[in-house]
Amino acid sequence: EKLLIQMESQIRIGMKVVSVHNFCPVPPGVLRENADADLFLLSSPYKDEREEAVKHTLRTIELAADLEVPVVVLHLGYVDIKDESKRLFDLYEWGEREFEAFGKLVTELRGKRERKQQRYQDAVLFSLDKLNRRAMDLDILLGLENRPRYHQIPDFYELELFFAEF
């Protein structure tokens, strides 16, 4: 928040800011080094946790509107499964020699994700519904950051779902 206060005067006199990432500023009581995009999960199936994420995201949207920043970039959370991305990365490094093993692992991990993803997708849709309404009221665009790990939301297949809904 201190850094934001220092920058605010520059933003107001013309420094161009094209987007802010959620959560901005870092929520009170959270050390900057502990603040990451998954601090509060818009994908949480637990109402209290999800509402906390929505509350802090609304604060970011309102800050963006106040500073005339047109876009807020959201990290939506993840499906709560074991992250085995390192296995994928290792096989990818091996290249063509492990192409078949890589394909099998992708299929296995997609299956694990698909079996558990519905409740997390529903939570994201619920969160986005509230956030999108407020963002539209304030003329703010919401961007969904694509994430590099298969358990994170959105994956390639979920983008169609979210775009169709909003």
Tab-separated table of C-alpha atoms in Angstrom:
chain	number	residue	atom	x	y	z
A	1	GLU	CA	0.000	0.000	0.000
A	2	LYS	CA	2.909	2.373	0.713
A	3	LEU	CA	4.270	1.859	-2.787
A	4	LEU	CA	0.836	2.445	-4.279
A	5	ILE	CA	0.491	5.706	-2.337
A	6	GLN	CA	3.884	6.820	-3.666
A	7	MET	CA	2.859	5.986	-7.242
A	8	GLU	CA	-0.649	7.421	-7.037
A	9	SER	CA	0.361	11.031	-7.656
A	10	GLN	CA	2.309	9.985	-10.764
A	11	ILE	CA	-0.647	7.968	-12.026
A	12	ARG	CA	-2.997	10.907	-11.491
A	13	ILE	CA	-0.772	13.297	-13.469
A	14	GLY	CA	-0.457	11.016	-16.449
A	15	MET	CA	1.688	7.932	-15.859
A	16	LYS	CA	-0.024	5.330	-18.035
A	17	VAL	CA	-1.046	2.149	-16.237
A	18	VAL	CA	-2.814	-0.391	-18.436
A	19	SER	CA	-3.696	-3.014	-15.832
A	20	VAL	CA	-3.432	-4.017	-12.219
A	21	HIS	CA	-3.167	-7.546	-10.933
A	22	ASN	CA	-5.367	-8.849	-8.217
A	23	PHE	CA	-4.808	-8.302	-5.280
A	24	CYS	CA	-3.877	-4.636	-5.287
A	25	PRO	CA	-2.929	-3.300	-2.932
A	26	VAL	CA	-1.745	-6.225	-0.866
A	27	PRO	CA	-4.505	-6.874	1.683
A	28	PRO	CA	-3.972	-5.463	5.182
A	29	GLY	CA	-2.033	-7.740	7.484
A	30	VAL	CA	-0.365	-9.650	4.629
A	31	LEU	CA	3.377	-9.237	4.153
A	32	ARG	CA	4.298	-8.348	0.581
A	33	GLU	CA	6.608	-11.374	0.307
A	34	ASN	CA	3.660	-13.625	1.245
A	35	ALA	CA	1.245	-12.016	-1.180
A	36	ASP	CA	0.801	-14.085	-4.284
A	37	ALA	CA	-2.033	-14.515	-6.735
A	38	ASP	CA	-3.404	-17.499	-4.824
A	39	LEU	CA	-3.541	-15.730	-1.476
A	40	PHE	CA	-7.351	-15.870	-1.606
A	41	LEU	CA	-9.017	-18.292	-4.005
A	42	LEU	CA	-11.875	-17.275	-6.262
A	43	SER	CA	-12.130	-21.015	-6.940
A	44	SER	CA	-12.607	-22.020	-3.323
A	45	PRO	CA	-15.597	-24.300	-2.777
A	46	TYR	CA	-15.747	-22.929	0.781
A	47	LYS	CA	-18.065	-19.925	0.997
A	48	ASP	CA	-16.097	-17.929	3.609
A	49	GLU	CA	-12.783	-18.301	1.775
A	50	ARG	CA	-14.351	-17.485	-1.598
A	51	GLU	CA	-16.124	-14.416	-0.172
A	52	GLU	CA	-12.809	-13.180	1.208
A	53	ALA	CA	-11.320	-13.491	-2.278
A	54	VAL	CA	-14.290	-11.654	-3.814
A	55	LYS	CA	-14.063	-8.891	-1.178
A	56	HIS	CA	-10.383	-8.205	-1.922
A	57	THR	CA	-10.965	-8.437	-5.659
A	58	LEU	CA	-13.777	-5.877	-5.452
A	59	ARG	CA	-11.306	-3.618	-3.661
A	60	THR	CA	-8.885	-4.045	-6.575
A	61	ILE	CA	-11.617	-3.296	-9.126
A	62	GLU	CA	-12.624	-0.157	-7.252
A	63	LEU	CA	-8.995	0.968	-7.027
A	64	ALA	CA	-8.614	0.465	-10.777
A	65	ALA	CA	-11.719	2.558	-11.425
A	66	ASP	CA	-10.505	5.304	-9.074
A	67	LEU	CA	-7.130	5.450	-10.844
A	68	GLU	CA	-8.713	5.085	-14.306
A	69	VAL	CA	-6.858	1.835	-14.976
A	70	PRO	CA	-8.989	-0.042	-17.525
A	71	VAL	CA	-8.139	-3.683	-16.742
A	72	VAL	CA	-7.880	-5.882	-13.660
A	73	VAL	CA	-6.069	-9.181	-14.218
A	74	LEU	CA	-7.368	-12.090	-12.154
A	75	HIS	CA	-5.819	-15.360	-11.106
A	76	LEU	CA	-8.799	-17.619	-10.604
A	77	GLY	CA	-7.265	-20.254	-8.350
A	78	TYR	CA	-6.952	-23.958	-8.945
A	79	VAL	CA	-8.465	-27.400	-8.701
A	80	ASP	CA	-7.268	-28.873	-5.417
A	81	ILE	CA	-5.273	-31.854	-6.658
A	82	LYS	CA	-1.632	-32.780	-6.245
A	83	ASP	CA	0.529	-30.694	-8.570
A	84	GLU	CA	2.608	-33.125	-10.584
A	85	SER	CA	3.788	-30.558	-13.120
A	86	LYS	CA	7.444	-31.381	-12.424
A	87	ARG	CA	6.900	-34.838	-13.922
A	88	LEU	CA	5.505	-33.201	-17.066
A	89	PHE	CA	8.357	-30.709	-17.243
A	90	ASP	CA	10.930	-33.491	-16.825
A	91	LEU	CA	9.421	-35.565	-19.639
A	92	TYR	CA	9.155	-32.504	-21.853
A	93	GLU	CA	12.872	-31.864	-21.335
A	94	TRP	CA	13.583	-35.354	-22.688
A	95	GLY	CA	11.876	-34.384	-25.920
A	96	GLU	CA	10.945	-36.907	-28.595
A	97	ARG	CA	12.445	-39.860	-26.723
A	98	GLU	CA	9.686	-39.613	-24.115
A	99	PHE	CA	6.835	-38.374	-26.312
A	100	GLU	CA	4.623	-41.402	-25.649
A	101	ALA	CA	5.201	-41.261	-21.878
A	102	PHE	CA	4.480	-37.522	-21.924
A	103	GLY	CA	1.178	-38.091	-23.760
A	104	LYS	CA	0.131	-40.810	-21.307
A	105	LEU	CA	0.942	-38.597	-18.335
A	106	VAL	CA	-1.019	-35.678	-19.813
A	107	THR	CA	-4.040	-37.973	-20.246
A	108	GLU	CA	-3.685	-39.311	-16.679
A	109	LEU	CA	-3.388	-35.868	-15.109
A	110	ARG	CA	-6.254	-34.422	-17.194
A	111	GLY	CA	-8.423	-37.277	-15.958
A	112	LYS	CA	-7.549	-36.542	-12.318
A	113	ARG	CA	-8.353	-32.873	-12.839
A	114	GLU	CA	-11.608	-33.503	-14.706
A	115	ARG	CA	-12.909	-35.774	-11.943
A	116	LYS	CA	-12.575	-32.969	-9.365
A	117	GLN	CA	-12.898	-29.743	-11.339
A	118	GLN	CA	-16.671	-29.150	-11.359
A	119	ARG	CA	-16.988	-27.712	-7.853
A	120	TYR	CA	-14.029	-25.385	-8.470
A	121	GLN	CA	-15.427	-24.225	-11.821
A	122	ASP	CA	-18.780	-23.570	-10.140
A	123	ALA	CA	-17.040	-21.510	-7.456
A	124	VAL	CA	-15.200	-19.481	-10.103
A	125	LEU	CA	-18.422	-18.852	-12.019
A	126	PHE	CA	-20.108	-17.719	-8.810
A	127	SER	CA	-17.190	-15.388	-8.005
A	128	LEU	CA	-16.978	-14.006	-11.533
A	129	ASP	CA	-20.689	-13.277	-11.617
A	130	LYS	CA	-20.349	-10.897	-8.652
A	131	LEU	CA	-17.094	-9.419	-9.873
A	132	ASN	CA	-18.212	-8.943	-13.452
A	133	ARG	CA	-21.348	-7.063	-12.409
A	134	ARG	CA	-19.288	-4.606	-10.355
A	135	ALA	CA	-16.613	-4.281	-13.029
A	136	MET	CA	-19.255	-3.506	-15.650
A	137	ASP	CA	-20.777	-0.844	-13.385
A	138	LEU	CA	-17.350	0.800	-13.130
A	139	ASP	CA	-16.383	0.268	-16.804
A	140	ILE	CA	-13.482	-2.026	-15.886
A	141	LEU	CA	-12.484	-5.032	-17.967
A	142	LEU	CA	-11.549	-8.267	-16.238
A	143	GLY	CA	-8.689	-10.281	-17.692
A	144	LEU	CA	-8.220	-13.950	-16.853
A	145	GLU	CA	-4.566	-14.850	-16.633
A	146	ASN	CA	-3.731	-18.198	-18.135
A	147	ARG	CA	-1.548	-20.188	-15.796
A	148	PRO	CA	1.294	-22.606	-16.530
A	149	ARG	CA	0.238	-25.629	-14.457
A	150	TYR	CA	-2.512	-28.082	-15.322
A	151	HIS	CA	-4.316	-27.813	-11.972
A	152	GLN	CA	-4.641	-24.015	-12.224
A	153	ILE	CA	-7.743	-22.262	-13.539
A	154	PRO	CA	-8.372	-21.496	-16.320
A	155	ASP	CA	-6.971	-24.292	-18.368
A	156	PHE	CA	-7.342	-24.262	-22.144
A	157	TYR	CA	-10.688	-26.059	-22.025
A	158	GLU	CA	-12.247	-23.793	-19.393
A	159	LEU	CA	-11.731	-20.602	-21.350
A	160	GLU	CA	-14.671	-21.484	-23.592
A	161	LEU	CA	-16.868	-22.001	-20.525
A	162	PHE	CA	-15.971	-18.634	-19.001
A	163	PHE	CA	-16.225	-16.734	-22.283
A	164	ALA	CA	-19.614	-18.284	-23.038
A	165	GLU	CA	-20.903	-17.279	-19.591
A	166	PHE	CA	-19.538	-13.726	-19.612
